[in-house]
XYZ file of C-alpha atoms in Angstrom:
253
model
C -69.667 44.121 39.594
C -69.570 45.427 36.084
C -68.111 48.700 37.251
C -65.390 46.880 39.220
C -64.482 44.778 36.196
C -64.246 47.832 33.977
C -62.028 49.586 36.527
C -59.679 46.584 36.748
C -59.439 46.384 32.938
C -58.635 50.099 32.713
C -55.942 49.786 35.385
C -54.320 46.856 33.536
C -54.318 48.754 30.249
C -52.755 51.761 31.947
C -49.998 49.586 33.472
C -49.243 47.942 30.153
C -49.127 51.252 28.429
C -46.717 52.558 31.060
C -44.335 49.692 30.478
C -44.504 50.149 26.736
C -43.858 53.862 26.990
C -40.131 53.211 26.661
C -38.722 53.976 23.248
C -38.900 51.090 20.871
C -35.487 50.187 19.517
C -34.329 47.464 17.277
C -33.499 44.075 18.775
C -29.755 44.441 18.233
C -29.671 48.017 19.597
C -31.789 47.103 22.631
C -29.481 44.136 23.490
C -26.444 46.379 23.166
C -28.020 48.925 25.475
C -28.851 46.254 28.045
C -25.262 44.952 27.967
C -23.828 48.447 28.506
C -26.028 49.217 31.519
C -24.026 48.851 34.736
C -27.021 47.372 36.549
C -29.615 44.816 35.699
C -33.350 45.435 35.300
C -33.911 44.553 38.940
C -31.800 47.524 40.076
C -28.935 45.499 41.580
C -25.456 46.327 40.296
C -24.044 43.792 37.862
C -20.993 41.861 39.026
C -17.721 43.108 37.690
C -16.160 41.001 34.988
C -12.879 39.466 36.043
C -10.051 39.626 33.522
C -8.933 36.250 32.169
C -6.262 34.556 34.205
C -2.792 34.683 32.758
C -1.467 31.314 31.621
C 1.156 29.550 33.668
C 4.775 29.822 32.501
C 4.786 26.347 30.965
C 1.228 26.217 29.622
C 1.794 28.234 26.447
C 4.640 26.114 25.162
C 2.825 22.913 26.057
C -0.306 23.959 24.158
C 1.728 25.128 21.196
C 3.564 21.826 21.148
C 0.303 19.890 21.360
C -1.188 21.888 18.496
C 1.876 21.412 16.368
C 1.822 17.684 17.044
C -1.871 17.445 16.126
C -1.533 19.322 12.855
C 1.893 18.077 11.813
C 2.273 15.529 9.042
C 2.745 11.892 10.067
C 6.304 10.551 10.103
C 7.794 9.296 6.892
C 7.875 5.717 8.180
C 11.008 3.649 8.195
C 12.745 5.479 5.342
C 11.928 3.123 2.446
C 11.355 4.696 -0.968
C 9.578 2.985 -3.846
C 11.967 2.322 -6.736
C 10.045 -0.257 -8.781
C 6.405 -1.195 -9.463
C 5.500 -4.362 -11.317
C 3.821 -3.785 -14.660
C 1.484 -6.783 -14.203
C 0.807 -6.228 -10.497
C -2.864 -5.271 -10.855
C -3.738 -7.963 -13.460
C -1.941 -10.559 -11.358
C -3.989 -9.737 -8.293
C -7.281 -9.766 -10.219
C -6.397 -13.121 -11.783
C -5.561 -14.589 -8.381
C -8.869 -13.409 -6.913
C -10.745 -14.901 -9.864
C -8.953 -18.205 -9.400
C -9.730 -18.256 -5.684
C -13.384 -17.447 -6.387
C -13.534 -20.355 -8.831
C -12.061 -22.682 -6.220
C -14.512 -21.587 -3.511
C -17.433 -21.966 -5.923
C -16.301 -25.500 -6.767
C -16.020 -26.382 -3.091
C -19.532 -25.030 -2.468
C -21.011 -26.857 -5.456
C -19.505 -30.248 -4.603
C -22.019 -31.120 -1.821
C -24.921 -29.940 -3.990
C -23.852 -32.191 -6.847
C -23.556 -35.176 -4.532
C -26.913 -34.536 -2.860
C -29.260 -33.329 -5.605
C -27.889 -34.778 -8.844
C -29.991 -37.441 -10.545
C -26.953 -39.269 -11.911
C -25.614 -42.497 -10.503
C -23.389 -42.307 -7.397
C -20.305 -43.222 -9.423
C -21.011 -40.463 -11.933
C -21.589 -37.914 -9.190
C -18.333 -38.805 -7.478
C -16.500 -38.608 -10.803
C -17.936 -35.174 -11.580
C -17.160 -33.786 -8.127
C -13.622 -35.179 -8.233
C -13.011 -33.638 -11.649
C -14.385 -30.233 -10.669
C -12.460 -30.045 -7.419
C -9.277 -31.384 -8.951
C -9.380 -28.852 -11.790
C -10.050 -25.950 -9.409
C -7.319 -26.902 -6.951
C -4.727 -27.683 -9.619
C -5.291 -24.450 -11.538
C -5.266 -22.277 -8.399
C -2.193 -24.009 -6.989
C -0.397 -23.902 -10.322
C -1.123 -20.192 -10.717
C 0.226 -19.511 -7.249
C 3.394 -21.539 -7.890
C 3.995 -19.841 -11.236
C 3.407 -16.244 -10.087
C 4.671 -16.455 -6.503
C 8.120 -14.908 -7.307
C 6.554 -11.900 -9.060
C 7.504 -8.687 -7.234
C 4.686 -6.120 -7.099
C 6.813 -3.387 -5.516
C 10.434 -2.953 -4.557
C 11.534 -0.289 -2.076
C 14.975 0.802 -0.955
C 16.191 2.594 2.134
C 18.795 5.180 1.219
C 20.433 5.128 4.658
C 21.820 1.599 4.425
C 20.671 0.307 1.020
C 18.301 -2.265 2.503
C 15.629 -3.577 0.123
C 11.998 -4.539 0.634
C 10.153 -6.735 -1.875
C 6.340 -6.966 -1.836
C 4.427 -9.882 -3.321
C 1.196 -11.846 -2.825
C 0.335 -14.783 -0.618
C -1.821 -17.735 -1.662
C -4.995 -15.843 -0.674
C -4.003 -12.606 -2.423
C -2.754 -10.657 0.591
C 0.340 -8.472 0.242
C 3.434 -9.641 2.077
C 6.792 -7.851 2.306
C 10.266 -9.248 2.888
C 13.361 -7.206 3.727
C 16.913 -8.173 2.833
C 20.318 -6.629 2.252
C 22.227 -6.454 -1.004
C 24.805 -8.848 0.463
C 22.094 -11.545 0.721
C 21.395 -11.570 -3.023
C 22.287 -14.752 -4.856
C 21.797 -16.297 -8.253
C 18.589 -18.347 -8.389
C 18.869 -22.091 -8.711
C 16.323 -24.544 -10.019
C 14.109 -24.428 -13.086
C 11.441 -21.895 -12.174
C 10.440 -19.868 -15.257
C 10.146 -16.635 -13.256
C 13.430 -16.130 -11.440
C 15.551 -12.984 -11.385
C 17.388 -13.256 -8.072
C 17.242 -15.059 -4.764
C 17.366 -13.703 -1.206
C 16.838 -15.443 2.107
C 15.919 -18.690 0.418
C 13.150 -17.194 -1.724
C 13.130 -16.494 -5.445
C 12.022 -13.122 -6.853
C 11.203 -11.902 -10.329
C 11.185 -8.324 -11.669
C 10.363 -6.919 -15.097
C 13.607 -5.691 -16.561
C 11.849 -3.527 -19.119
C 9.900 -1.553 -16.492
C 12.831 -1.280 -14.065
C 13.932 2.356 -14.352
C 16.973 2.183 -12.054
C 19.420 0.236 -14.218
C 22.192 0.575 -11.649
C 20.060 -1.119 -9.002
C 19.016 -3.753 -11.520
C 22.679 -4.528 -12.160
C 23.212 -4.890 -8.404
C 20.266 -7.266 -8.146
C 21.488 -9.456 -11.000
C 25.234 -8.928 -11.458
C 25.606 -12.352 -13.081
C 23.451 -11.232 -16.022
C 25.294 -7.963 -16.688
C 26.607 -7.785 -20.292
C 30.373 -7.934 -20.747
C 32.076 -4.658 -21.746
C 32.853 -4.212 -25.411
C 36.567 -3.778 -24.742
C 36.771 -7.105 -22.940
C 34.976 -8.958 -25.704
C 37.243 -7.445 -28.321
C 40.320 -8.311 -26.302
C 39.140 -11.896 -25.973
C 38.557 -12.171 -29.707
C 42.019 -10.723 -30.429
C 43.629 -13.220 -28.051
C 41.860 -16.078 -29.785
C 43.053 -14.875 -33.204
C 46.613 -14.586 -31.879
C 46.515 -18.146 -30.591
C 45.267 -19.392 -33.950
C 48.074 -17.588 -35.786
C 50.664 -19.053 -33.450
C 49.242 -22.514 -34.031
C 49.511 -22.014 -37.789
C 53.098 -20.753 -37.599
C 54.382 -23.628 -35.460
C 53.957 -26.356 -38.144
C 55.760 -24.147 -40.707
C 58.695 -23.627 -38.369
C 58.950 -27.355 -37.709
C 59.096 -28.098 -41.474
C 61.947 -25.592 -41.951
């Protein structure tokens, strides 16, 4: 038994040594050699590699067009270009959000005051009414006062159409488009009123409006009179006064 075991061990060592008798090469060199052999380790010839199929006549242009569409820049939109940005746009939006937060906090605190306050029912109702009234009046008044303020004004060069962007009651941006022919002089007594279009009043900062020609188109009724016209009017008035002074002298003669 022992002799048989020793003989089997010797035969296994001899077989292993025979397999390892091949020259030891590096991993990269050995893989390259295996790839270049025209047959596999089993002795069967490796299948021939088929050349890649040529693309169809219309496939190349279609793929090129798809790639160009994927990497191309998005379209420029509807052609509007920003020409004016309100100087107080960011502070106005922050102030509106603060006012809305104050109103929501007052609405949330009203039930707590009514339920957990130790004051008399009349006092609790008076406090809640005062808090809610102050919050609603201040938020509504701020919205009414700043509603005409234009945050951004854009113009489309193709037809001269204008787009004015402002804020809603809840602070969301809203845009309105109109033509220059729809501009009108604002009526009423709103403190912030530059022009009117489609029944709505708008206000822009004249000092931060760079395009003075467009500003004159928006408010032609506030354009200053030319110096020559004012001088001519003054000269006409002086001439009328002189004629009035000469007429009594001629009558006396």
